[in-house]
Amino acid sequence: MTTNTTRRVALVTGGSTGLGLALSGELARQGWQVITDGRSEERFKGAALPEGVTVVVGDLTDADHRDRLRAEVERHGRLDLLVHNASTLGPLPMRPLAEVDVPDLMQVWRTNIGGPLVLTSVLLPWLRAADGVLLSISSDAAVHHYETWGLYGASKAALDHVTLTYAAETGLRTYAVDPGDMRTAMHQDAFPGEDISDRPLPETVVPRLLALLDARPESGRYVAADLAADLGGDLR
């Protein structure tokens, strides 16, 4: 497998807004080559991403789009970090489990677990060659039970499980990280009409994720707010 760059390469899904945008930008500013994707070309036009970020517009559930992402990784010749950040809440407004059906389930699971599972398998050769890291953005809904969050929470619990199973099967460092509540469009969608200005910006979570990547602790599930204690440092 030929390496075409000495710079570290990351693929961050869902990089047009929120945490994906903040993480992609900061990785690029720190010298990484970053590949990111998203479904909306218009959102990327206003994203102001720095040099070093390659954008591939498309839907992670689409096989042709995943092939384009693989081709970008192949063009760079390496992959040091794969971040599964792209996600969906499912049909809005969010509804109790008794009011959802199989198509709703399929929509959420195709995006939140199906796409990430298949993409990881496709990119494993590059991750293994670089002794890279697999990082999945989780949620407290994966371990707690909130009204109307059943489909989303179940999909995130499954993503946690798949992510850490990759560690058991490959020996790679893999992490599922709950970033906590953030002031994002997705969080606003979950609470329509509510003021979420008290939630922290996603940029505040990025240093904790980067500290995790630098420390490379044992594979596992982590909560971003606790990472300073977990890693024995101060991330304020």
Coordinates of C-alpha atoms in Angstrom, one line a residue:
M1 CA 0.0 0.0 0.0
T2 CA 1.6 3.2 -1.2
T3 CA 1.7 6.3 1.0
N4 CA 1.4 9.5 -1.0
T5 CA 1.8 12.0 1.9
T6 CA 3.7 12.3 5.1
R7 CA 0.9 14.3 6.7
R8 CA -1.6 12.5 8.8
V9 CA -4.9 11.9 7.0
A10 CA -8.4 12.0 8.6
L11 CA -11.8 11.2 7.3
V12 CA -14.6 13.0 9.2
T13 CA -18.1 12.3 8.1
G14 CA -20.8 15.0 8.5
G15 CA -18.4 17.9 8.3
S16 CA -20.6 20.6 6.9
T17 CA -22.0 21.8 10.3
G18 CA -21.6 21.3 14.0
L19 CA -19.0 19.1 15.6
G20 CA -17.9 17.6 12.3
L21 CA -17.1 21.1 10.9
A22 CA -15.3 22.2 14.0
L23 CA -13.2 19.1 14.2
S24 CA -12.4 19.1 10.5
G25 CA -11.3 22.7 10.6
E26 CA -9.1 22.2 13.7
L27 CA -7.4 19.1 12.4
A28 CA -6.5 20.9 9.1
R29 CA -5.2 23.9 11.1
Q30 CA -2.9 21.4 13.0
G31 CA -1.5 20.1 9.8
W32 CA -3.7 17.1 9.0
Q33 CA -5.1 16.4 5.5
V34 CA -8.8 16.1 6.1
I35 CA -11.5 14.4 3.9
T36 CA -15.0 15.2 4.9
D37 CA -18.5 14.8 3.6
G38 CA -22.1 15.9 3.9
R39 CA -25.3 15.9 2.0
S40 CA -25.6 19.6 1.4
E41 CA -23.3 21.4 -1.0
E42 CA -24.8 24.8 0.1
R43 CA -23.8 24.3 3.7
F44 CA -20.2 23.7 2.7
K45 CA -20.2 26.9 0.7
G46 CA -20.7 28.9 3.9
A47 CA -18.5 26.7 6.1
A48 CA -15.2 28.5 5.5
L49 CA -13.0 25.4 5.9
P50 CA -9.3 26.0 5.9
E51 CA -6.8 24.7 3.3
G52 CA -6.1 21.0 3.6
V53 CA -9.8 19.9 3.7
T54 CA -11.2 18.0 0.8
V55 CA -15.0 17.9 0.6
V56 CA -17.0 15.1 -1.0
V57 CA -20.7 15.9 -1.2
G58 CA -23.0 13.0 -0.8
D59 CA -25.0 10.6 1.5
L60 CA -23.1 8.0 3.5
T61 CA -25.9 5.5 3.0
D62 CA -25.2 5.6 -0.8
A63 CA -22.7 3.0 -2.0
D64 CA -21.4 5.2 -4.8
H65 CA -20.6 8.0 -2.3
R66 CA -18.7 5.5 -0.1
D67 CA -16.7 4.5 -3.1
R68 CA -15.8 8.2 -3.7
L69 CA -14.7 8.5 -0.1
R70 CA -12.6 5.3 -0.5
A71 CA -11.1 6.8 -3.7
E72 CA -10.0 9.9 -1.8
V73 CA -8.4 7.8 0.9
E74 CA -6.6 5.8 -1.8
R75 CA -5.5 9.0 -3.5
H76 CA -3.8 10.2 -0.2
G77 CA -2.4 6.7 0.4
R78 CA -3.1 6.6 4.1
L79 CA -5.7 7.0 6.8
D80 CA -4.7 7.8 10.4
L81 CA -8.2 8.7 11.7
L82 CA -11.7 7.7 10.8
V83 CA -14.5 9.7 12.6
H84 CA -18.1 8.7 12.3
N85 CA -19.9 11.9 13.0
A86 CA -22.7 12.0 10.4
S87 CA -26.0 11.2 12.1
T88 CA -29.7 11.6 11.9
L89 CA -32.4 12.0 14.6
G90 CA -34.9 10.3 12.2
P91 CA -38.4 11.6 11.4
L92 CA -39.2 14.9 12.9
P93 CA -40.8 15.7 15.3
M94 CA -39.4 12.9 17.3
R95 CA -42.0 10.4 18.4
P96 CA -42.5 7.6 21.0
L97 CA -41.6 4.1 20.0
A98 CA -45.2 3.1 19.8
E99 CA -45.7 5.6 17.0
V100 CA -42.7 4.6 14.7
D101 CA -42.6 1.9 12.1
V102 CA -40.1 -0.1 10.2
P103 CA -39.3 2.5 7.5
D104 CA -38.5 5.0 10.4
L105 CA -36.2 2.4 11.9
M106 CA -34.5 1.8 8.6
Q107 CA -33.9 5.5 7.9
V108 CA -32.2 6.0 11.3
W109 CA -30.1 2.8 11.2
R110 CA -28.9 3.1 7.6
T111 CA -27.4 6.5 8.5
N112 CA -26.3 6.0 12.1
I113 CA -25.0 2.4 12.0
G114 CA -25.2 0.8 8.5
G115 CA -23.1 3.5 6.7
P116 CA -20.5 3.7 9.4
L117 CA -20.2 -0.1 9.7
V118 CA -19.7 -0.7 5.9
L119 CA -17.4 2.4 5.5
T120 CA -15.1 1.2 8.3
S121 CA -14.8 -2.3 6.8
V122 CA -13.9 -0.7 3.4
L123 CA -11.2 1.5 5.0
L124 CA -9.7 -1.0 7.4
P125 CA -6.6 -1.7 5.2
W126 CA -5.5 1.9 5.4
L127 CA -6.3 2.2 9.1
R128 CA -4.4 -0.9 9.9
A129 CA -1.4 0.2 7.8
A130 CA -1.2 3.5 9.7
D131 CA -2.1 2.0 13.1
G132 CA -4.9 4.5 13.0
V133 CA -7.8 5.4 15.2
L134 CA -11.5 4.8 14.8
L135 CA -13.6 7.4 16.6
S136 CA -17.4 7.3 16.7
I137 CA -19.5 10.2 18.1
S138 CA -22.0 8.7 20.5
S139 CA -24.7 10.1 22.8
D140 CA -25.9 9.8 26.3
A141 CA -29.1 8.5 24.7
A142 CA -27.1 5.3 23.9
V143 CA -27.1 4.4 27.6
H144 CA -30.0 6.4 29.1
H145 CA -33.7 6.2 28.1
Y146 CA -35.5 9.4 27.1
E147 CA -39.0 9.7 25.7
T148 CA -39.0 10.0 21.9
W149 CA -35.3 9.2 21.7
G150 CA -35.7 5.5 21.3
L151 CA -34.7 5.0 17.7
Y152 CA -31.8 7.4 17.8
G153 CA -30.6 6.0 21.2
A154 CA -30.8 2.4 20.0
S155 CA -28.8 3.3 16.9
K156 CA -26.1 5.0 18.9
A157 CA -25.9 2.0 21.3
A158 CA -25.4 -0.2 18.3
L159 CA -22.7 2.2 16.9
D160 CA -20.9 2.0 20.3
H161 CA -21.0 -1.8 20.1
V162 CA -19.8 -2.0 16.6
T163 CA -17.0 0.5 17.2
L164 CA -15.6 -1.4 20.2
T165 CA -16.1 -4.8 18.4
Y166 CA -13.7 -3.5 15.7
A167 CA -11.2 -3.0 18.5
A168 CA -11.6 -6.6 19.6
E169 CA -11.3 -7.9 16.0
T170 CA -8.5 -5.7 14.7
G171 CA -6.4 -4.5 17.7
L172 CA -6.9 -0.9 16.5
R173 CA -7.6 1.8 19.0
T174 CA -11.4 2.6 18.8
Y175 CA -13.4 5.1 20.8
A176 CA -17.1 5.9 21.2
V177 CA -17.3 9.4 22.7
D178 CA -20.4 11.1 24.1
P179 CA -19.8 14.8 23.3
G180 CA -22.6 16.0 25.6
D181 CA -25.3 18.6 24.6
M182 CA -24.1 21.1 22.1
R183 CA -25.5 24.2 20.4
T184 CA -26.0 22.6 17.0
A185 CA -28.7 22.5 14.3
M186 CA -29.4 18.9 15.1
H187 CA -29.9 19.6 18.8
Q188 CA -32.2 22.4 17.9
D189 CA -34.2 20.0 15.7
A190 CA -34.6 17.8 18.8
F191 CA -36.0 20.7 20.8
P192 CA -38.1 22.8 18.3
G193 CA -39.0 26.2 19.6
E194 CA -36.7 26.0 22.6
D195 CA -33.8 28.3 23.4
I196 CA -30.7 26.2 23.4
S197 CA -28.2 29.1 23.6
D198 CA -27.1 27.9 27.0
R199 CA -25.6 24.7 25.4
P200 CA -21.8 24.8 24.7
L201 CA -20.6 25.3 21.2
P202 CA -19.1 22.2 19.4
E203 CA -15.8 23.9 19.3
T204 CA -15.5 23.4 23.0
V205 CA -15.5 19.6 22.6
V206 CA -12.8 19.5 19.9
P207 CA -9.8 19.9 22.3
R208 CA -11.1 17.0 24.3
L209 CA -11.3 14.8 21.3
L210 CA -7.8 15.8 20.2
A211 CA -6.4 15.1 23.7
L212 CA -8.0 11.6 23.4
L213 CA -6.3 11.0 20.1
D214 CA -2.9 12.2 21.4
A215 CA -3.1 10.0 24.6
R216 CA -4.4 6.9 22.8
P217 CA -5.8 5.2 25.9
E218 CA -7.3 1.8 25.8
S219 CA -10.3 1.4 23.5
G220 CA -13.6 2.2 25.1
R221 CA -16.6 4.4 25.6
Y222 CA -15.8 7.9 26.9
V223 CA -17.7 11.0 27.9
A224 CA -16.1 14.2 26.6
A225 CA -16.8 16.1 29.8
D226 CA -14.8 13.5 31.8
L227 CA -11.9 13.2 29.5
A228 CA -9.6 15.5 31.5
A229 CA -9.9 13.2 34.5
D230 CA -9.7 10.0 32.4
L231 CA -6.5 11.2 30.7
G232 CA -5.0 12.6 33.8
G233 CA -4.9 16.2 32.6
D234 CA -6.6 19.6 32.6
L235 CA -8.4 20.4 29.4
R236 CA -10.0 23.7 30.6

